[in-house]
């Protein structure tokens, strides 16, 4: 069991994404040290404790409205002993005091048959100042029969008065764990007995704090709140540290968040910084970021001072809503107030920037973080790596992973899963395999998500044997494949035309009781549509609805795409209208599908109108939207229109991707605009993108035709360094160049390379 005084700190660390400030921990420790230093032998100390704790350590403040209605604690009036009882109690008291070196079992053996519950209380009255003897006698009594609740409460009061808070805590907790009564009845009875014995046996309010904390520990939150109300009627308020423990525990789940806010608002406690931080966290969890921000501002005008946790929690809340400007403004405010952002503060900003597709700006934030001597953790690096992979910046993501290892920041299983997914997106299989085995060799255990991610990589690469082998290994490891795992396998089978096997797997899912979702159906519909059977895809969509699974935007977009690729724009438009009538909002992917359809049919004016309509309706196009249009204008040799679309794209804040650069480079090379092509190539490489083979070929041929041999040669070597293979025409150009320069060795090497990669490579295909 954790030590009693560590509970508030440990709980807060689990609940909050931030670390409890060291000064708050020191306050908690000081509080308990003070408790242990209080003398147990002075009656005057007991009477002074409530005032001492309320004014100096515990911040007990009872509202004036409560003070007017407070009632005194009841007088303790136990049952009077008979003459025979008095004789027995006197004998037992004398015996255990005088023969304390002997076991009580031997001393009291003759009196066991006559010993009753009230004898225990009467003996305790005589030995109350001898704490060790009290514990020994109580243990002897409860071995024989359960002591009365009144006796237990008396011993709890004595333990608190003797500064043995751990024992008091144990006695309270044991009672509730062993009790077979109804919880409400048990708590009510215990409360009454503890109050009844309070005045004569201790008068130490810490007793109620211990009782309150036990109720919170075992999850009796409603009863703990009732205890707060009960104590208020006697003019007592639970300590702020205990209340913080209560707030942090109930704020763990969504149901308790509202209660935490109510308790904070209703009870007249001198809340401290930790209290405010818990409520700010609760408000943010409920999505009430503005209220959390207002509470942060109120802290400056009250007794509590905001700290880095206060600000970081609100910043995280704004980042979750995508409010970057407000988050950055709060960082400025906290620095004005003399607070330095920590890694959690920066991680929130980095996460948001990556989420909105700005990983390069996020990388700058990482640089600022490091310049302030704040050491990033694996969470920060994993977030950035994921952000770069998401946009296809594989090289930059890999560089960050290397940097992470260089700084001896250990990657966890989430980092490896992100890397496996990132490499898989670029169609690579060997690298994800190696990463999976490296992860296991480091002692990290892959979970369902890691296995499913690698299975998905295999499925996309057409390695279905490896995918099913990994699926079997996953089961052998005791992990249960979920709907996502099966969805990846079905998607892989569908993409490679194995529709019958996919249907068999679908039946297996049903037998295992897995609820087939819309994603699984979408994979099969996509497979059917790509095979050219749009009518069957429509029928399956109707079957979905009969099964109670309604088509979503992706379902409609898949079939719209099939119609567009078949050149039937009219049916695609009709299906789009049906989708809108059902209240399904089209995504940017839906519009990209339509844009691609217009472009394939040469309907560029309609494409431009669609782009304008999207912007007018506030639907932000992405790079793919613009790429479709630019590609068609490049094919038509209209670089003026292409450049105009590219400028509009940048003006809208849409960042170009690798496909954008490849389209523009090839277009400008075809139009002999080598300056623009060269500039775009440099910009592309700087951003971590690798130009395609066709882009390199276009650039090299363009410079060669312009007699710019130096630039052509630089690009050729750069291309070879990337492991890309030029076409035969490029090899012929440089074989001639090096031969004319008299460089026989390089000429022969290029001839061998051309034969191996071009001629033999084509035959193998």
XYZ file of C-alpha atoms in Angstrom:
765
model
C 0.000 0.000 0.000
C 1.257 3.478 -0.820
C 2.067 5.596 2.163
C -0.858 7.717 3.238
C 0.660 11.092 2.638
C 1.776 10.266 -0.905
C -1.708 9.572 -2.203
C -2.724 13.094 -3.277
C 0.520 13.586 -5.228
C 0.449 10.199 -6.959
C -3.179 10.538 -7.938
C -2.701 13.970 -9.479
C 0.193 12.665 -11.551
C -2.034 9.941 -12.962
C -4.981 12.233 -13.732
C -3.246 15.219 -15.230
C -1.091 15.209 -18.373
C 1.230 17.535 -16.479
C 3.542 16.737 -13.574
C 2.553 18.012 -10.157
C 4.747 21.055 -9.415
C 7.527 20.386 -6.928
C 6.397 23.209 -4.651
C 2.964 21.580 -4.333
C 4.580 18.269 -3.400
C 6.684 20.047 -0.787
C 3.530 21.587 0.727
C 1.912 18.162 1.046
C 5.014 16.677 2.646
C 5.314 19.650 5.046
C 1.706 19.138 6.059
C 2.263 15.502 7.004
C 5.582 16.208 8.733
C 3.743 18.748 10.851
C 1.098 16.153 11.711
C 3.759 13.730 12.889
C 5.431 16.344 15.066
C 2.305 17.080 17.124
C 2.571 15.698 20.655
C 0.063 13.035 21.642
C 0.480 13.408 25.398
C -0.979 16.855 25.886
C -4.719 17.375 26.201
C -4.221 21.038 25.405
C -2.687 20.043 22.073
C -5.905 18.250 21.085
C -8.002 21.315 21.784
C -5.564 23.536 19.906
C -5.300 21.324 16.800
C -8.452 22.514 14.970
C -7.363 26.139 15.225
C -3.753 25.316 14.293
C -4.681 23.338 11.221
C -7.322 25.821 10.066
C -5.141 28.900 10.305
C -1.758 27.640 9.215
C -1.619 24.288 7.495
C -4.928 22.953 6.325
C -6.559 26.103 4.986
C -9.823 25.116 6.676
C -12.322 27.847 6.028
C -15.978 27.431 6.868
C -18.366 29.840 5.122
C -19.997 32.363 7.429
C -23.407 31.003 6.436
C -22.335 27.598 7.774
C -20.903 29.007 11.005
C -24.287 30.460 11.938
C -25.850 27.011 11.651
C -23.102 24.820 13.169
C -23.935 22.451 15.963
C -21.658 21.114 18.719
C -20.287 17.589 18.687
C -22.309 15.274 20.955
C -21.087 14.341 24.425
C -19.812 10.814 24.766
C -21.953 8.797 27.186
C -21.069 5.094 27.163
C -22.953 2.378 28.991
C -22.193 2.273 32.726
C -20.474 -0.922 33.954
C -21.974 -3.067 36.694
C -19.992 -3.873 39.859
C -19.011 -7.241 38.373
C -18.010 -5.563 35.082
C -15.963 -2.985 37.001
C -14.081 -5.722 38.834
C -13.330 -7.579 35.579
C -12.171 -4.387 33.822
C -9.946 -3.423 36.780
C -8.382 -6.887 36.844
C -7.726 -6.920 33.086
C -6.303 -3.386 33.177
C -3.938 -4.172 36.018
C -2.885 -7.490 34.488
C -2.006 -6.159 31.033
C -0.167 -3.155 32.498
C 1.899 -5.087 35.006
C 2.609 -8.133 32.853
C 3.081 -6.350 29.514
C 6.128 -8.478 28.666
C 3.937 -11.580 28.555
C 1.615 -12.469 25.649
C -1.926 -11.164 26.194
C -3.268 -14.508 25.073
C -1.765 -16.137 28.191
C -2.661 -13.313 30.586
C -6.319 -13.036 29.556
C -7.014 -16.738 28.911
C -9.077 -17.117 32.142
C -11.354 -14.184 31.220
C -12.050 -14.912 27.539
C -15.437 -16.522 28.197
C -16.702 -13.514 30.194
C -15.307 -10.836 27.841
C -17.921 -8.725 25.983
C -17.895 -5.731 23.579
C -18.365 -3.145 26.326
C -15.478 -4.572 28.332
C -13.202 -3.576 25.433
C -14.355 0.067 25.586
C -14.111 0.235 29.393
C -10.543 -1.138 29.327
C -9.607 1.338 26.575
C -10.742 4.165 28.880
C -8.144 3.032 31.412
C -5.227 2.564 28.982
C -5.929 5.330 26.422
C -2.611 7.084 27.138
C -0.560 3.940 26.490
C -0.833 3.682 22.686
C 1.193 0.482 22.227
C -0.896 -1.274 24.841
C -4.094 0.010 23.153
C -3.072 -1.572 19.838
C -2.025 -4.854 21.434
C -5.254 -5.132 23.435
C -7.428 -4.206 20.425
C -5.665 -6.851 18.300
C -6.262 -9.456 21.034
C -9.958 -8.530 21.200
C -10.634 -8.577 17.433
C -8.977 -11.975 16.976
C -11.712 -13.434 19.173
C -14.691 -11.577 17.750
C -15.343 -8.485 15.649
C -15.171 -5.450 17.919
C -18.069 -3.040 17.926
C -17.989 -0.098 15.506
C -17.811 2.221 18.496
C -14.652 0.494 19.769
C -13.028 0.673 16.334
C -13.762 4.410 16.085
C -12.257 4.952 19.531
C -9.017 3.202 18.524
C -8.947 5.272 15.293
C -9.179 8.481 17.341
C -6.401 7.258 19.661
C -4.187 6.352 16.654
C -4.614 9.850 15.164
C -3.914 11.464 18.523
C -0.729 9.365 18.689
C 0.263 10.510 15.155
C -0.017 6.973 13.786
C -1.923 8.067 10.682
C -1.064 4.911 8.795
C -2.745 2.721 11.435
C -5.806 4.988 11.533
C -6.054 4.754 7.745
C -5.734 0.952 7.864
C -8.438 0.600 10.544
C -10.902 2.681 8.529
C -10.141 0.931 5.239
C -10.297 -2.597 6.714
C -13.761 -1.917 8.101
C -15.219 -1.006 4.692
C -13.471 -3.815 2.849
C -14.662 -6.482 5.316
C -18.153 -5.059 5.856
C -21.026 -7.068 4.334
C -23.645 -4.370 4.917
C -25.108 -2.037 2.326
C -22.570 0.685 1.439
C -24.887 3.568 2.280
C -25.802 2.039 5.659
C -22.148 1.247 6.442
C -20.974 4.801 5.728
C -23.844 6.360 7.664
C -23.220 4.159 10.715
C -19.463 4.766 10.624
C -19.989 8.537 10.318
C -22.351 8.603 13.294
C -20.013 6.549 15.514
C -16.954 8.611 14.538
C -18.793 11.849 15.353
C -20.189 10.392 18.586
C -16.726 9.416 19.894
C -14.941 12.517 18.515
C -15.333 14.944 21.424
C -14.076 12.695 24.231
C -11.524 10.550 22.395
C -9.485 12.955 20.276
C -11.078 16.128 18.912
C -8.587 15.904 16.041
C -10.092 16.834 12.643
C -7.443 14.764 10.831
C -9.568 11.726 11.720
C -12.277 12.907 9.329
C -9.708 13.582 6.620
C -8.564 9.963 6.867
C -12.155 8.724 6.724
C -12.841 10.988 3.740
C -9.726 9.790 1.880
C -10.634 6.135 2.405
C -14.086 6.760 0.907
C -12.423 8.368 -2.112
C -9.840 5.573 -2.445
C -12.486 2.845 -2.614
C -14.593 4.870 -5.054
C -17.471 5.930 -2.771
C -17.563 9.443 -4.209
C -21.207 10.244 -3.434
C -20.715 9.160 0.177
C -17.553 11.280 0.402
C -19.490 14.290 -0.793
C -22.227 13.616 1.792
C -19.513 13.528 4.447
C -18.392 17.006 3.358
C -21.935 18.278 3.921
C -22.215 16.502 7.274
C -18.964 17.972 8.578
C -19.977 21.457 7.483
C -22.930 21.231 9.874
C -20.360 20.764 12.680
C -18.184 23.649 11.463
C -15.426 21.458 9.974
C -14.049 21.494 6.435
C -11.889 18.729 4.960
C -8.313 19.828 4.208
C -7.537 21.252 0.801
C -5.063 18.434 0.069
C -7.685 15.784 0.793
C -10.235 17.657 -1.306
C -7.708 17.831 -4.143
C -7.337 14.065 -3.920
C -11.125 13.806 -4.167
C -11.295 16.187 -7.149
C -8.509 14.385 -8.998
C -10.129 10.965 -8.526
C -13.612 11.973 -9.685
C -12.122 13.876 -12.636
C -10.750 10.617 -14.051
C -13.908 9.862 -16.012
C -16.436 11.991 -17.852
C -19.208 11.239 -15.335
C -17.235 12.699 -12.440
C -16.034 15.859 -14.188
C -19.271 17.739 -13.520
C -19.221 16.675 -9.836
C -15.656 17.949 -9.490
C -16.690 21.359 -10.812
C -19.758 21.444 -8.530
C -17.702 20.609 -5.414
C -15.155 23.257 -6.360
C -17.896 25.873 -6.809
C -20.063 25.040 -3.803
C -17.699 24.377 -0.892
C -16.019 27.202 0.976
C -12.502 25.808 0.938
C -9.374 27.890 0.412
C -8.501 26.159 -2.843
C -4.858 26.191 -3.872
C -3.069 26.041 -7.222
C -3.451 22.273 -7.481
C -7.220 22.586 -6.937
C -7.553 25.142 -9.714
C -5.438 22.998 -12.027
C -7.699 19.975 -11.515
C -10.804 22.034 -12.313
C -9.137 23.654 -15.326
C -8.311 20.147 -16.527
C -11.926 19.031 -15.908
C -13.335 21.983 -17.858
C -10.975 21.284 -20.751
C -12.023 17.616 -20.766
C -15.640 18.773 -21.061
C -14.683 21.039 -23.949
C -15.328 24.193 -21.910
C -12.049 25.853 -22.836
C -13.297 29.429 -22.461
C -14.496 28.702 -18.908
C -11.113 27.117 -18.157
C -9.364 30.214 -19.516
C -11.554 32.479 -17.348
C -10.703 30.393 -14.278
C -7.015 30.747 -15.151
C -7.411 34.536 -15.190
C -9.290 34.444 -11.864
C -6.383 32.644 -10.219
C -4.301 35.796 -10.465
C -6.859 37.726 -8.387
C -7.268 35.089 -5.694
C -5.049 33.418 -3.149
C -3.851 30.807 -5.656
C -1.126 31.572 -8.164
C -1.191 30.028 -11.612
C 1.759 27.846 -12.590
C 3.049 26.168 -15.747
C 0.496 23.342 -15.297
C -2.388 25.853 -15.272
C -1.278 27.480 -18.509
C -0.221 24.259 -20.231
C -3.614 22.644 -19.588
C -5.514 25.562 -21.164
C -2.999 25.719 -24.037
C -3.571 22.008 -24.627
C -7.325 22.664 -24.629
C -7.050 25.394 -27.256
C -4.749 23.195 -29.354
C -7.330 20.413 -29.205
C -9.847 22.863 -30.697
C -7.345 23.971 -33.348
C -7.091 27.494 -31.860
C -3.384 28.022 -32.579
C -3.394 31.821 -32.184
C -4.984 31.662 -28.731
C -2.542 28.949 -27.658
C 0.459 31.012 -28.789
C -0.956 34.111 -27.059
C -1.193 32.148 -23.799
C 2.454 31.107 -24.133
C 3.364 34.809 -24.383
C 1.195 35.569 -21.327
C 2.798 32.873 -19.211
C 6.268 34.151 -20.095
C 5.214 37.702 -19.135
C 4.158 36.249 -15.760
C 7.635 34.771 -15.328
C 6.697 31.171 -16.154
C 8.710 29.069 -18.575
C 6.913 26.661 -20.950
C 7.745 23.010 -20.346
C 7.837 20.110 -22.786
C 4.110 19.460 -22.361
C 3.379 23.035 -23.409
C 5.510 22.686 -26.526
C 4.177 19.221 -27.295
C 0.613 20.602 -27.514
C 1.729 23.182 -30.093
C 3.767 20.609 -32.037
C 0.823 18.184 -32.057
C -1.548 20.840 -33.421
C 0.882 22.003 -36.128
C 1.367 18.407 -37.277
C -2.378 17.836 -37.181
C -3.064 20.780 -39.504
C -0.321 19.703 -41.897
C 2.461 22.083 -40.828
C 5.256 19.765 -39.638
C 8.021 22.152 -40.739
C 6.638 24.857 -38.423
C 6.404 22.163 -35.720
C 10.080 21.334 -36.286
C 10.924 25.009 -35.684
C 9.063 24.820 -32.365
C 11.184 21.777 -31.497
C 14.292 23.855 -32.267
C 13.075 26.638 -29.969
C 12.353 24.068 -27.284
C 15.895 22.661 -27.493
C 17.406 26.176 -27.512
C 15.658 26.796 -24.174
C 17.388 23.667 -22.830
C 14.089 21.784 -22.556
C 14.798 18.147 -23.386
C 12.149 16.703 -25.714
C 10.858 13.204 -24.985
C 9.871 10.367 -27.293
C 6.292 11.717 -27.439
C 7.465 14.953 -29.074
C 9.636 13.145 -31.616
C 6.947 10.555 -32.377
C 4.422 13.342 -33.001
C 6.791 15.066 -35.425
C 7.743 11.835 -37.198
C 4.055 11.035 -37.695
C 3.425 14.562 -39.014
C 6.147 14.282 -41.659
C 5.129 10.767 -42.707
C 1.547 11.942 -43.070
C 2.629 14.436 -45.739
C 5.019 12.005 -47.395
C 8.245 13.575 -46.066
C 9.884 10.204 -45.443
C 13.455 11.521 -45.502
C 12.790 14.215 -42.877
C 10.912 11.740 -40.675
C 13.815 9.288 -40.828
C 16.257 12.096 -40.022
C 14.246 12.915 -36.879
C 14.319 9.269 -35.814
C 18.106 9.209 -36.229
C 18.337 12.442 -34.224
C 16.195 10.860 -31.523
C 18.532 7.863 -31.248
C 21.598 10.121 -31.319
C 20.242 12.000 -28.294
C 19.679 8.640 -26.553
C 15.921 9.191 -26.358
C 14.487 5.691 -26.294
C 11.674 5.073 -28.781
C 8.636 3.237 -27.433
C 6.243 0.883 -29.212
C 4.166 3.876 -30.425
C 7.260 5.333 -32.122
C 8.008 2.051 -33.877
C 4.373 1.653 -34.913
C 4.494 5.160 -36.413
C 7.702 4.329 -38.310
C 6.243 1.060 -39.623
C 3.167 2.923 -40.820
C 5.256 5.706 -42.381
C 7.460 3.366 -44.401
C 4.414 1.351 -45.372
C 2.735 4.439 -46.835
C 5.587 4.784 -49.310
C 5.114 1.155 -50.413
C 8.177 -0.231 -48.631
C 8.089 -3.629 -46.922
C 11.654 -4.486 -45.881
C 12.067 -1.399 -43.672
C 8.811 -2.008 -41.716
C 9.835 -5.657 -41.244
C 13.256 -4.646 -39.922
C 11.716 -2.061 -37.600
C 9.278 -4.670 -36.231
C 12.136 -7.068 -35.406
C 14.299 -4.232 -34.017
C 11.424 -3.253 -31.747
C 11.187 -6.806 -30.348
C 14.975 -7.025 -29.930
C 14.823 -3.872 -27.764
C 12.431 -5.647 -25.419
C 9.368 -3.718 -26.570
C 6.197 -5.772 -26.869
C 4.078 -5.040 -29.960
C 0.366 -4.682 -29.333
C -2.696 -5.190 -31.555
C -2.132 -1.808 -33.229
C 1.491 -2.614 -34.142
C 0.565 -6.015 -35.577
C -2.381 -4.546 -37.489
C -0.169 -1.768 -38.891
C 2.387 -4.249 -40.279
C -0.397 -6.504 -41.575
C -1.788 -3.467 -43.404
C 1.675 -2.782 -44.898
C 1.871 -6.353 -46.206
C -1.669 -6.166 -47.596
C -0.981 -2.920 -49.474
C 2.191 -4.430 -50.949
C 0.312 -7.560 -52.031
C 2.226 -9.776 -49.573
C -0.912 -11.598 -48.436
C 0.956 -14.758 -47.323
C 3.082 -12.682 -44.939
C -0.011 -10.776 -43.770
C -1.865 -13.966 -42.820
C 1.287 -15.443 -41.261
C 1.595 -12.351 -39.034
C -2.123 -12.621 -38.249
C -1.541 -16.187 -36.974
C 1.518 -15.081 -34.971
C -0.589 -12.346 -33.412
C -3.120 -14.937 -32.182
C -0.325 -17.172 -30.830
C 0.955 -14.203 -28.808
C -2.427 -14.028 -27.071
C -3.553 -10.902 -28.926
C -7.042 -10.755 -30.406
C -7.403 -9.444 -33.968
C -10.045 -6.733 -34.049
C -12.287 -5.332 -36.744
C -9.428 -3.131 -38.018
C -7.123 -6.150 -38.422
C -9.708 -8.086 -40.412
C -10.571 -4.940 -42.344
C -6.928 -4.591 -43.445
C -6.840 -8.242 -44.570
C -10.129 -7.930 -46.467
C -8.976 -4.674 -48.052
C -5.734 -6.350 -49.153
C -7.597 -9.326 -50.637
C -10.025 -7.038 -52.428
C -7.291 -4.859 -53.905
C -5.649 -7.939 -55.380
C -8.898 -9.296 -56.807
C -9.355 -12.143 -54.313
C -13.009 -11.361 -53.681
C -14.006 -14.973 -52.830
C -11.347 -15.217 -50.108
C -12.448 -11.805 -48.778
C -16.046 -13.075 -48.499
C -14.822 -16.177 -46.639
C -12.989 -13.940 -44.167
C -16.155 -11.890 -43.835
C -18.038 -15.054 -42.805
C -15.290 -15.879 -40.287
C -15.725 -12.441 -38.743
C -19.462 -13.031 -38.378
C -18.854 -16.421 -36.704
C -16.474 -14.773 -34.203
C -19.198 -12.292 -33.322
C -17.322 -9.294 -34.697
C -19.642 -6.505 -35.755
C -18.919 -5.828 -39.421
C -18.677 -2.104 -39.901
C -19.055 0.241 -42.821
C -15.268 0.280 -43.419
C -15.258 -3.456 -44.213
C -18.130 -3.056 -46.658
C -16.374 -0.066 -48.220
C -13.295 -2.199 -48.950
C -15.375 -4.829 -50.767
C -17.371 -2.193 -52.686
C -14.087 -0.542 -53.710
C -12.785 -3.899 -54.975
C -15.968 -4.573 -56.963
C -16.000 -1.084 -58.481
C -12.340 -1.246 -59.490
C -13.101 -4.523 -61.249
C -15.565 -2.498 -63.323
C -18.748 -3.945 -61.818
C -20.413 -0.743 -60.586
C -23.909 -2.278 -60.635
C -22.801 -4.989 -58.157
C -21.274 -2.284 -55.945
C -24.630 -0.463 -55.891
C -26.395 -3.744 -54.948
C -23.958 -4.342 -52.074
C -24.593 -0.794 -50.838
C -28.309 -1.623 -50.756
C -27.567 -4.869 -48.859
C -25.670 -2.834 -46.258
C -28.766 -0.830 -45.471
C -30.863 -3.998 -45.119
C -28.268 -5.228 -42.556
C -28.680 -1.954 -40.648
C -25.317 -0.507 -41.721
C -25.804 2.768 -43.538
C -23.455 3.911 -46.311
C -21.190 6.809 -45.376
C -19.385 9.477 -47.375
C -16.603 7.028 -48.314
C -19.145 4.524 -49.712
C -20.679 7.163 -51.981
C -17.291 8.632 -52.917
C -16.063 5.161 -53.982
C -18.967 4.655 -56.394
C -18.819 8.273 -57.622
C -15.139 7.664 -58.410
C -16.063 4.519 -60.362
C -18.602 6.463 -62.429
C -16.092 9.269 -63.065
C -13.405 6.828 -64.221
C -15.902 5.212 -66.583
C -16.689 8.655 -67.996
C -20.282 8.747 -66.704
C -20.263 12.174 -65.026
C -24.068 12.407 -65.136
C -24.524 9.330 -62.889
C -21.700 10.524 -60.640
C -23.474 13.877 -60.199
C -26.810 12.106 -59.523
C -25.198 9.960 -56.814
C -23.623 13.073 -55.286
C -27.093 14.646 -55.079
C -28.446 11.515 -53.356
C -25.574 11.717 -50.883
C -26.395 15.366 -50.093
C -30.121 14.562 -49.729
C -29.197 11.990 -47.052
C -27.373 14.673 -45.097
C -23.912 13.197 -45.717
C -21.388 16.014 -46.099
C -18.955 15.518 -49.001
C -15.281 15.637 -48.085
C -12.411 17.118 -50.047
C -11.783 13.568 -51.349
C -15.292 13.527 -52.861
C -14.581 16.768 -54.709
C -11.155 15.498 -55.783
C -12.861 12.483 -57.342
C -15.205 14.793 -59.277
C -12.309 17.052 -60.224
C -10.398 14.053 -61.552
C -13.454 13.043 -63.559
C -13.753 16.485 -65.141
C -10.046 16.575 -65.936
C -9.992 13.091 -67.462
C -12.757 14.156 -69.834
C -10.987 17.448 -70.618
C -13.733 19.478 -68.915
C -11.288 21.999 -67.438
C -13.807 24.849 -67.267
C -16.089 22.655 -65.151
C -13.057 21.809 -63.012
C -12.320 25.493 -62.437
C -15.966 26.107 -61.564
C -15.869 23.248 -59.036
C -12.726 24.712 -57.436
C -14.353 28.142 -57.189
C -17.515 26.632 -55.670
C -15.465 24.777 -53.045
C -13.710 27.968 -51.977
C -17.007 29.864 -51.934
C -18.589 27.231 -49.629
C -15.589 27.204 -47.297
C -14.469 23.686 -48.292
C -10.680 23.892 -48.292
C -9.127 22.104 -51.290
C -5.933 20.131 -50.738
C -2.893 19.629 -52.944
C -4.583 16.781 -54.856
C -7.448 19.086 -55.886
C -5.047 21.546 -57.502
C -2.779 18.805 -58.882
C -5.561 17.344 -61.019
C -6.161 20.695 -62.728
C -2.485 21.600 -63.099
C -1.660 18.236 -64.639
C -4.253 18.672 -67.388
C -3.148 22.245 -68.164
C 0.461 21.013 -68.372
C -0.615 18.300 -70.823
C -2.245 21.052 -72.913
C 1.033 23.091 -72.713
C -0.798 25.944 -70.977
C 1.832 26.862 -68.358
C 0.312 30.311 -67.895
C -2.918 28.749 -66.546
C -0.862 26.194 -64.580
C 1.179 28.926 -62.865
C -1.992 30.863 -62.086
C -3.552 27.801 -60.381
C -0.299 27.193 -58.463
C -0.274 30.811 -57.242
C -3.902 30.482 -56.113
C -2.974 27.300 -54.287
C -0.190 29.032 -52.349
C -2.413 32.048 -51.641
C -4.962 29.715 -50.016
C -2.226 28.365 -47.718
C -2.276 24.900 -49.315
C 1.224 23.446 -49.230
C 2.427 21.657 -52.391
C 3.216 17.949 -52.100
C 5.705 15.835 -54.070
C 3.155 15.266 -56.837
C 2.667 19.052 -57.198
C 6.388 19.609 -57.706
C 6.721 16.700 -60.137
C 3.819 18.004 -62.254
C 5.213 21.556 -62.346
C 8.799 20.475 -63.041
C 7.783 18.275 -65.980
C 5.463 20.995 -67.306
C 8.112 23.715 -67.182
C 10.742 21.415 -68.695
C 8.385 20.614 -71.566
C 7.853 24.368 -72.089
C 11.661 24.957 -71.914
C 11.259 27.087 -68.760
C 14.366 25.601 -67.161
C 14.880 28.407 -64.625
C 11.451 27.794 -63.085
C 11.975 24.020 -63.236
C 15.403 24.293 -61.528
C 14.008 26.570 -58.793
C 11.111 24.163 -58.114
C 13.527 21.217 -57.975
C 15.699 22.952 -55.376
C 12.650 23.879 -53.283
C 11.335 20.319 -53.517
C 14.593 18.761 -52.295
C 14.916 21.320 -49.469
C 11.483 20.260 -48.197
C 12.562 16.625 -48.038
C 10.747 15.370 -51.128
C 12.455 13.038 -53.610
C 11.751 13.943 -57.268
C 10.340 11.159 -59.425
C 12.315 9.425 -62.189
C 10.288 11.268 -64.844
C 11.072 14.627 -63.200
C 14.816 13.892 -63.182
C 14.664 12.697 -66.787
C 12.782 15.827 -67.869
C 15.245 18.127 -66.046
C 18.354 16.375 -67.396
C 17.085 16.368 -70.983
C 15.973 19.975 -70.681
C 19.382 21.189 -69.454
C 21.187 19.052 -72.017
C 19.174 20.602 -74.830
C 20.034 24.053 -73.416
C 23.733 23.025 -73.455
C 23.893 23.313 -69.630
C 25.988 20.178 -69.157
C 27.127 21.037 -65.613
C 23.538 21.209 -64.289
C 22.555 18.071 -66.216
C 25.523 16.161 -64.778
C 24.757 17.330 -61.221
C 21.164 16.097 -61.556
C 22.276 12.768 -63.057
C 24.619 12.068 -60.118
C 21.967 13.199 -57.632
C 19.486 10.831 -59.259
C 21.897 7.880 -59.081
C 22.607 8.728 -55.438
C 18.878 8.370 -54.697
C 18.939 4.860 -56.211
C 16.702 5.899 -59.120
C 17.209 4.470 -62.623
C 17.375 6.791 -65.645
C 16.069 5.775 -69.051
C 18.357 4.560 -71.844
C 18.430 7.950 -73.561
C 19.936 9.587 -70.460
C 22.586 6.858 -70.158
C 23.463 7.296 -73.838
C 23.883 11.052 -73.320
C 26.355 10.640 -70.439
C 28.195 7.709 -71.990
C 28.915 10.016 -74.951
C 29.866 12.957 -72.689
C 32.345 10.951 -70.578
C 33.756 9.204 -73.660
C 34.393 12.552 -75.370
C 36.115 13.779 -72.160
C 38.387 10.714 -72.346
C 37.169 9.272 -69.038
C 37.160 5.606 -70.097
C 36.632 4.109 -66.633
C 33.416 6.054 -65.915
C 32.243 5.394 -69.493
C 32.596 1.631 -69.046
C 30.952 1.736 -65.626
C 27.968 3.583 -67.065
C 27.712 1.059 -69.896
C 27.602 -1.799 -67.367
C 25.059 0.073 -65.267
C 22.867 0.795 -68.297
C 22.939 -2.866 -69.375
C 22.147 -4.100 -65.860
C 19.412 -1.598 -64.938
C 17.846 -0.783 -68.279
C 18.188 -3.742 -70.642
C 18.171 -6.613 -68.107
C 15.671 -4.821 -65.886
C 13.205 -4.470 -68.773
C 13.523 -8.174 -69.647
C 12.884 -9.220 -66.043
C 9.706 -7.147 -66.039
